[in-house]
CSV table of C-alpha atoms in Angstrom, one decimal:
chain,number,residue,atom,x,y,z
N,1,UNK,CA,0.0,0.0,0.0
N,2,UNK,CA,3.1,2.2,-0.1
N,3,UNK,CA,2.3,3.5,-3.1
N,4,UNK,CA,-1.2,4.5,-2.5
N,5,UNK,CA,-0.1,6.7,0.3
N,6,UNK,CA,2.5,8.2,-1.9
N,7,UNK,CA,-0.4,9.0,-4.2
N,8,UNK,CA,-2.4,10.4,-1.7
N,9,UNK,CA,0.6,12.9,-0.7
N,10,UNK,CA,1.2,13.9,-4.5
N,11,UNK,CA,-1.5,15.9,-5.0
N,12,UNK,CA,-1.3,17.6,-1.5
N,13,UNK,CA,2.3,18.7,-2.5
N,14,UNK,CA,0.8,20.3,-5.8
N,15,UNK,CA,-1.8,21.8,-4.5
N,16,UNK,CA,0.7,24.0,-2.1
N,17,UNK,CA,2.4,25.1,-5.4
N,18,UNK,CA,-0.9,26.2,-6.7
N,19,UNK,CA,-1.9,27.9,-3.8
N,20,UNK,CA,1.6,29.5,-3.1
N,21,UNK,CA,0.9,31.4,-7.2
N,22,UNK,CA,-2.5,32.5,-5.8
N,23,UNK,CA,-0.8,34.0,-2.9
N,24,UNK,CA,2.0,35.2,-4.2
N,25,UNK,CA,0.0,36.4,-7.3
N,26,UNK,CA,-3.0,38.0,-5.4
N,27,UNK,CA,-0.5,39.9,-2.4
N,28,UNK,CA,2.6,40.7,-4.6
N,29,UNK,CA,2.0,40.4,-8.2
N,30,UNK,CA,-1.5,41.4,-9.2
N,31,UNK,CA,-1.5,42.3,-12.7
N,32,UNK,CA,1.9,41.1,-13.1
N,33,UNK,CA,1.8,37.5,-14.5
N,34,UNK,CA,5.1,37.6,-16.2
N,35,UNK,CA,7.0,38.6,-13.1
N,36,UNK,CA,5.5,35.9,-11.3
N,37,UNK,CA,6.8,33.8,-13.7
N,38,UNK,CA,9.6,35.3,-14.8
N,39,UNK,CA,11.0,35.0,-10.7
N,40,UNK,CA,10.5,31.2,-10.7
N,41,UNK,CA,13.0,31.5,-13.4
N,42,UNK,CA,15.9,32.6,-11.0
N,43,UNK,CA,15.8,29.1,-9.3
N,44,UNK,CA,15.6,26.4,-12.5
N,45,UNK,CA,19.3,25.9,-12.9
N,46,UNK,CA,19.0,24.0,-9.5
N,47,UNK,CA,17.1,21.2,-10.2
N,48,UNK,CA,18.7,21.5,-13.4
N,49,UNK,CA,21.8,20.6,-11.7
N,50,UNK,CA,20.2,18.1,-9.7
N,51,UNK,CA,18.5,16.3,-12.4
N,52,UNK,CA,21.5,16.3,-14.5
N,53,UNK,CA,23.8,14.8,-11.4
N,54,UNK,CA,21.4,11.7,-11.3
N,55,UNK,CA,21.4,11.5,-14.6
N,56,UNK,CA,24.9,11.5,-15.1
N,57,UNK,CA,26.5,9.6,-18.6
N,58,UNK,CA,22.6,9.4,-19.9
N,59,UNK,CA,22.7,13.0,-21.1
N,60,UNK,CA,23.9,12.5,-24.5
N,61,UNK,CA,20.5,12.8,-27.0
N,62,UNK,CA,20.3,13.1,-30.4
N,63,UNK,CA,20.3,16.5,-31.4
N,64,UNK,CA,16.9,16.6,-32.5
N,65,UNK,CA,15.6,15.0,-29.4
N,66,UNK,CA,17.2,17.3,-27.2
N,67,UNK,CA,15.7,20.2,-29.4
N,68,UNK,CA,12.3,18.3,-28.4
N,69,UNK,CA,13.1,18.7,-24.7
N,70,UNK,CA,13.9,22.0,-24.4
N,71,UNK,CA,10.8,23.2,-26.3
N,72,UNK,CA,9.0,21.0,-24.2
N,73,UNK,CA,10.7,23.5,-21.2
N,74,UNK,CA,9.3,26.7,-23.4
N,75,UNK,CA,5.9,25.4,-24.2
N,76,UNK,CA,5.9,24.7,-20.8
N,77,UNK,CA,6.9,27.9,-19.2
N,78,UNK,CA,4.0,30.0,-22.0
N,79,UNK,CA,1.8,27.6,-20.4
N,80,UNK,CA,2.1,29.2,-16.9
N,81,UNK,CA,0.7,32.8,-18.1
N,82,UNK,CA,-2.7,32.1,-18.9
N,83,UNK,CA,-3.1,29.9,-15.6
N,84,UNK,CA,-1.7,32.6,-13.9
N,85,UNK,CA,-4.1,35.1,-15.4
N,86,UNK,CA,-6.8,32.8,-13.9
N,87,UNK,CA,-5.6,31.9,-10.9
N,88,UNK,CA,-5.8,36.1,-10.4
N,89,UNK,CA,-9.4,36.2,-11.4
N,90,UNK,CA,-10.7,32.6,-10.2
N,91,UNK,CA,-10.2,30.7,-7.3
N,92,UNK,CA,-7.2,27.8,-6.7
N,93,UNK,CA,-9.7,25.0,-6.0
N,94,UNK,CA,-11.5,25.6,-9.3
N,95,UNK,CA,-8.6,26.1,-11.9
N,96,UNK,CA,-7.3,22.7,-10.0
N,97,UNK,CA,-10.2,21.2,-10.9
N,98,UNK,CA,-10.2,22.6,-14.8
N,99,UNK,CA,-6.5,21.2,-14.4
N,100,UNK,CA,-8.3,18.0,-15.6
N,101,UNK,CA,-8.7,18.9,-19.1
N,102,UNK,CA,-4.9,17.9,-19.7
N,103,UNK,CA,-5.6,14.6,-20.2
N,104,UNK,CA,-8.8,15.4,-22.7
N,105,UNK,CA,-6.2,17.2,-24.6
N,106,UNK,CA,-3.6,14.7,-24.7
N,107,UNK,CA,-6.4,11.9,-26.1
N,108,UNK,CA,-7.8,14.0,-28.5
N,109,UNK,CA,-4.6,15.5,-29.7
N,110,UNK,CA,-3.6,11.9,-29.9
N,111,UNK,CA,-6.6,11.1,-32.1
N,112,UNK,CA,-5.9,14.0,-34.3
N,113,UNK,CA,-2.1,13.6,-35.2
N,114,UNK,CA,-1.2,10.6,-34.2
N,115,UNK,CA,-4.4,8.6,-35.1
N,116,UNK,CA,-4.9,6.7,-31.6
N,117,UNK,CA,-8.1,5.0,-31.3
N,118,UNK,CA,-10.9,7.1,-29.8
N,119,UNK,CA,-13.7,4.7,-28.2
N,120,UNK,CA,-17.3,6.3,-28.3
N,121,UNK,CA,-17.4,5.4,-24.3
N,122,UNK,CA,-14.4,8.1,-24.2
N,123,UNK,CA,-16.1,10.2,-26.1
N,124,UNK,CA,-19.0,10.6,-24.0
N,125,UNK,CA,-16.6,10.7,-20.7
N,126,UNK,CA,-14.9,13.7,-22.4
N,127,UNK,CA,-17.9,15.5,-23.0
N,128,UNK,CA,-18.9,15.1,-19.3
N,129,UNK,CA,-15.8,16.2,-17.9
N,130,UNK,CA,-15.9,19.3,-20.2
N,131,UNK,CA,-19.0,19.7,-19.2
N,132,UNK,CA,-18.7,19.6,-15.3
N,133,UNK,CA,-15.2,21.6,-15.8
N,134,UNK,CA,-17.7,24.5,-17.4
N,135,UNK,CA,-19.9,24.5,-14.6
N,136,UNK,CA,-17.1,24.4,-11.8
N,137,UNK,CA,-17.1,28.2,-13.4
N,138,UNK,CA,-20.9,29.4,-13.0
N,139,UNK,CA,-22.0,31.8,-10.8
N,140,UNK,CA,-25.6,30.8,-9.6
N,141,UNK,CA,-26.2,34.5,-8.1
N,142,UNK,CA,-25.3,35.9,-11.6
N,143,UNK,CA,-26.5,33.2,-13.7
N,144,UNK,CA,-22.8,32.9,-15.3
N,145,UNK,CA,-20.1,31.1,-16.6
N,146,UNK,CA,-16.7,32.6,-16.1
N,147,UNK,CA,-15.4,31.9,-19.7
N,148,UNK,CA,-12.4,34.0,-19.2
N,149,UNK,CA,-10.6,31.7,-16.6
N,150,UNK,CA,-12.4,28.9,-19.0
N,151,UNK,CA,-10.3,30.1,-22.0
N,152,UNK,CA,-7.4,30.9,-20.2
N,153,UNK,CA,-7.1,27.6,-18.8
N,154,UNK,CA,-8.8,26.0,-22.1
N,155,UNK,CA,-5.4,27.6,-23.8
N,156,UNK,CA,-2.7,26.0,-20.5
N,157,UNK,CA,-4.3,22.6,-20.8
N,158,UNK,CA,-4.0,22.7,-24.4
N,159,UNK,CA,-0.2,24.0,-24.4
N,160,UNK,CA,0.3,21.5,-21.4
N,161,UNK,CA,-1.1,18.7,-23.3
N,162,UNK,CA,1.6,18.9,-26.1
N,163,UNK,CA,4.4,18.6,-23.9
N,164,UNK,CA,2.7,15.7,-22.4
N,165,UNK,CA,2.4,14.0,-25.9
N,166,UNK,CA,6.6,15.1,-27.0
N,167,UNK,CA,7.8,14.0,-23.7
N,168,UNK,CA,5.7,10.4,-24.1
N,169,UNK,CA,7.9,9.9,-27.2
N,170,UNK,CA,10.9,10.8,-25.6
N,171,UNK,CA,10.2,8.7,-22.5
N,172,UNK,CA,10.5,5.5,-25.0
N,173,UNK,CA,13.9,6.5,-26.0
N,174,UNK,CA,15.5,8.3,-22.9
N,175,UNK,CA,15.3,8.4,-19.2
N,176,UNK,CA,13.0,10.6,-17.2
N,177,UNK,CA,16.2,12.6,-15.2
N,178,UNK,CA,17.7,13.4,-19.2
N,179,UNK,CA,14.7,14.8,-20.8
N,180,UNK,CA,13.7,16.8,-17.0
N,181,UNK,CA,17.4,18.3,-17.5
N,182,UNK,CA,17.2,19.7,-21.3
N,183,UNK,CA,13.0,20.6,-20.6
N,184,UNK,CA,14.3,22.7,-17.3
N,185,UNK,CA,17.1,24.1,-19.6
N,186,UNK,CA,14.3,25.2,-21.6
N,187,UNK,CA,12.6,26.7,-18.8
N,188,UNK,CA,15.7,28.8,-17.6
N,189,UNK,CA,16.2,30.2,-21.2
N,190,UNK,CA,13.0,31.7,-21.6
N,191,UNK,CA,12.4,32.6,-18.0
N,192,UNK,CA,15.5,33.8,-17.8
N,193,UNK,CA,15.4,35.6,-21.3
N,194,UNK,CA,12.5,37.4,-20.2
N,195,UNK,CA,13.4,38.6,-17.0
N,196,UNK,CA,16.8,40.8,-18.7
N,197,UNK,CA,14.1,42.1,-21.4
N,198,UNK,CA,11.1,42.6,-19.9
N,199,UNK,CA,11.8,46.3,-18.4
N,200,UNK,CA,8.6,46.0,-16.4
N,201,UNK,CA,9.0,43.0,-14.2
N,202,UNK,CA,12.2,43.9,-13.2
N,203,UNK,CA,10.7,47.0,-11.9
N,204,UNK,CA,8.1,44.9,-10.3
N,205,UNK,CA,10.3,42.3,-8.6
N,206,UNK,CA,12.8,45.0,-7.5
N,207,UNK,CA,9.3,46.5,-6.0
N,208,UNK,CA,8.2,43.8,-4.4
N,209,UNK,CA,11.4,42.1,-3.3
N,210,UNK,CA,11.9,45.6,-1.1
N,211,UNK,CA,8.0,45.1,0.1
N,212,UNK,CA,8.5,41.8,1.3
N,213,UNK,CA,12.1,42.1,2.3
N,214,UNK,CA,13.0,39.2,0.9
N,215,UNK,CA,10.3,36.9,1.5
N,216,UNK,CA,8.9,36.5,-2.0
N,217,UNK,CA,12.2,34.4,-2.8
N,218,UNK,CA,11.8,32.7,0.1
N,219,UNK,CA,8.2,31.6,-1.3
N,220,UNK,CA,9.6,30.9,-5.3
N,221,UNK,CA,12.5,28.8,-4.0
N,222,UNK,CA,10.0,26.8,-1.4
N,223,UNK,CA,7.2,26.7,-4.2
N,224,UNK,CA,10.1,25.2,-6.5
N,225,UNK,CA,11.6,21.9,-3.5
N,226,UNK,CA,7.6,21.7,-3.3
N,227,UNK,CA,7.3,20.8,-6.4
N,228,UNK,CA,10.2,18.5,-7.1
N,229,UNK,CA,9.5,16.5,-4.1
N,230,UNK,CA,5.6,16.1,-5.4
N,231,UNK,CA,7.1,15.1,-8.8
N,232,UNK,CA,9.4,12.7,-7.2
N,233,UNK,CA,6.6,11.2,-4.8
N,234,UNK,CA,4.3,10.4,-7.9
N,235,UNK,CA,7.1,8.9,-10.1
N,236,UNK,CA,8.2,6.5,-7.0
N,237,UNK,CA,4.4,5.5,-6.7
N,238,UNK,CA,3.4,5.1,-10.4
N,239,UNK,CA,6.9,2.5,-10.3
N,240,UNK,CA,5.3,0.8,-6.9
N,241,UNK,CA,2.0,0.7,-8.4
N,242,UNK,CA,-0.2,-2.5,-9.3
N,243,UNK,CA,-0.9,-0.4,-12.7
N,244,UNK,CA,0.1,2.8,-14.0
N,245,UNK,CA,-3.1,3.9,-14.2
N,246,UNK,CA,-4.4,3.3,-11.1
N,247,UNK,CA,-2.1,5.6,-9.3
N,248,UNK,CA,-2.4,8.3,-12.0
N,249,UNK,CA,-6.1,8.0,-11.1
N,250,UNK,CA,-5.7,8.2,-7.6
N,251,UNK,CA,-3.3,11.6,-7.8
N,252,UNK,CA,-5.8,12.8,-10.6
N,253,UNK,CA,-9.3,12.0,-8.9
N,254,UNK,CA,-7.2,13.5,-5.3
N,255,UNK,CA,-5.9,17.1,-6.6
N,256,UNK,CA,-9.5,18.9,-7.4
N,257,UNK,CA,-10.6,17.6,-3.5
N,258,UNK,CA,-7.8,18.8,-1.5
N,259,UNK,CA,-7.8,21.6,-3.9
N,260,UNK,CA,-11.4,22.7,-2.2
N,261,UNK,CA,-10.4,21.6,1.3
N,262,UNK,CA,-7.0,23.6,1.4
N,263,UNK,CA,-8.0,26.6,-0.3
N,264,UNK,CA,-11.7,26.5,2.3
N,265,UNK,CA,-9.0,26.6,5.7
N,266,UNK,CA,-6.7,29.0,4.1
N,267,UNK,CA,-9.4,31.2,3.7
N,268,UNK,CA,-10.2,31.3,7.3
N,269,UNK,CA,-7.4,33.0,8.0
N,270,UNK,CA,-6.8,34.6,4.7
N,271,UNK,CA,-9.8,35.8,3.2
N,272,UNK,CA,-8.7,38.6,1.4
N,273,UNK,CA,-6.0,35.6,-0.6
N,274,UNK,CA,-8.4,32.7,-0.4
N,275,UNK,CA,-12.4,31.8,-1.3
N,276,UNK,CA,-14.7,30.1,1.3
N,277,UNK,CA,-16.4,27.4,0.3
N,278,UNK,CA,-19.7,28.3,-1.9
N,279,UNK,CA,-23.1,27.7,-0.6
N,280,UNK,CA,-26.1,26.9,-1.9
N,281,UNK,CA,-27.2,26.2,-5.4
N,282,UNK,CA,-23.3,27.2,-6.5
N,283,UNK,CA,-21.8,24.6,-4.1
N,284,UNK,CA,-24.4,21.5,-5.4
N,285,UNK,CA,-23.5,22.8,-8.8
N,286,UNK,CA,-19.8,23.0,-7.9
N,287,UNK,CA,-19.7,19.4,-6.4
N,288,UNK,CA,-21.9,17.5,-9.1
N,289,UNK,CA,-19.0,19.1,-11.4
N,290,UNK,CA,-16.0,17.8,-9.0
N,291,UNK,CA,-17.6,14.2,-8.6
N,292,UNK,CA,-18.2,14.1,-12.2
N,293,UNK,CA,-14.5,15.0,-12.9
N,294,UNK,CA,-13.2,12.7,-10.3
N,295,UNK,CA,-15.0,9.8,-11.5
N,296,UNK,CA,-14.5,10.6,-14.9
N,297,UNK,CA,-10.8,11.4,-14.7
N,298,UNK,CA,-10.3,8.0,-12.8
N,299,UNK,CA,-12.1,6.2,-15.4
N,300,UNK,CA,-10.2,7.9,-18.5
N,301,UNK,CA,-7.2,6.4,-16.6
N,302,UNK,CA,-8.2,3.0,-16.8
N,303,UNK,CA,-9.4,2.8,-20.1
N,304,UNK,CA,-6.7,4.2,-21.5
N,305,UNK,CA,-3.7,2.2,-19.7
């Protein structure tokens, strides 16, 4: 059972990086996507460095494959600004939950281009989740969907989706650590690119790093062991697993729920950061929509093993 208790923790571990960009986004950065970003950026070349110690005499890629994993980096990275844009307008527990679109993407996208069988049972599942993931966004009091947080995660999950689909390919050929070390590189070239030309987030983060004294770097380079650690726990428990798919289920099916629970205590003592729990019609429309996700995500797991 180790590796259902690893799978449990994985999504807990994400969901503090998520909430640590609403934080950090909402007190510090409003407005200011790219120099959310664009901070992050300062800490890559360490687990750079790390992934490219374990992986140590498996570095040396084809050319063209290694041109694969650093775009995978900088598809990544552009990913990051639309979520942040909706993480600023929408709540952490919901763009979690929309989070689940990725792996819609990656079976249509797989359909389209690289003509994978797409079962009408699928099909339907698909259209549920999208579905549910539009409703996780209406407002009962306003009789609204938000379709600006849908589109701006619509565009991450799709941008997320293709780097899933390169770095499945590359997975067959090359180790994990190797394509995380050129896909990081490709992170720290873009980030880093960005943050000597981008006039106004160095303005910003000079700003803020004298506001905070300090602290915001604190938060980046905690956000960035966070997140390592999370990605190490669920590699360890998809290798421990029964199946594959079971465990990706599990981390899947786990993220949107903590995602609600977290972000309800945090607003207890954050409110101005954090959203309470809805109530009322929104929350019953909120939770058909997360158990519709859940179960669907868990069964789009299986089926596609």
């Amino acid at each position: 059972m180790e590796w259902f208790i690893l799978a449990c923790i994985a999504p807990f571990l994400y969901n503090i990086t998520v909430l640590t960009d609403q934080y950090l986004s909402r007190r510090y950065f409003h407005d200011h996507s790219t120099a959310v970003l664009v901070l992050g950026s300062v800490f890559y070349p360490i687990p750079l460095c790390i992934y490219a110690y374990i992986a140590a005499g498996h570095l040396d890629l084809p050319p063209r494959d290694i041109m694969l994993a650093v775009m995978t980096g900088v598809i990544s990275l552009i990913s990051f600004f639309p979520y942040i844009r909706a993480i600023e307008r929408s709540d952490s527990s919901i763009v979690v939950s929309l989070f689940q679109i990725i792996p819609i993407m990656v079976l249509i996208l797989a359909w389209i281009f690289l003509d994978e069988p797409l079962s009408a049972q699928n099909i339907l599942v698909i259209i549920a989740i999208t579905c549910a993931s539009a409703f996780m966004t209406y407002n009962a009091d306003d009789k609204k969907f938000d379709w600006h947080v849908l589109l701006n995660m619509a565009i991450c999950c799709i941008l997320l989706a293709i780097t899933v689909l390169v770095e499945r390919a590359l997975l067959l050929k090359h180790s994990w650590e190797a394509i995380s070390v050129y896909s990081y590189l490709g992170h720290f070239i873009l980030g880093f690119t960005i943050l000597l030309t981008h006039r106004k987030s160095q303005r910003k983060i000079k700003e803020v790093l004298k506001e905070s004294r300090g602290k915001v770097l604190y938060f980046s380079f905690s956000q960035e062991a966070i997140y390592m650690l999370a990605v190490a726990v669920t590699f360890i428990s998809f290798a421990s697993a029964p199946k594959l798919a079971i465990s990706a289920g599990v981390i899947s099916s786990l993220q949107p729920v903590y995602g609600f629970a977290m972000s309800a205590v945090l607003a207890s003592f954050l409110p101005a950061m954090f959203s309470r729990l809805p109530r009322g019609t929104d929350l019953l429309v909120k939770m058909i929509g997360l158990a519709v996700i859940i179960s669907g995500s868990f069964y789009l797991a299986l089926a596609t093993a």
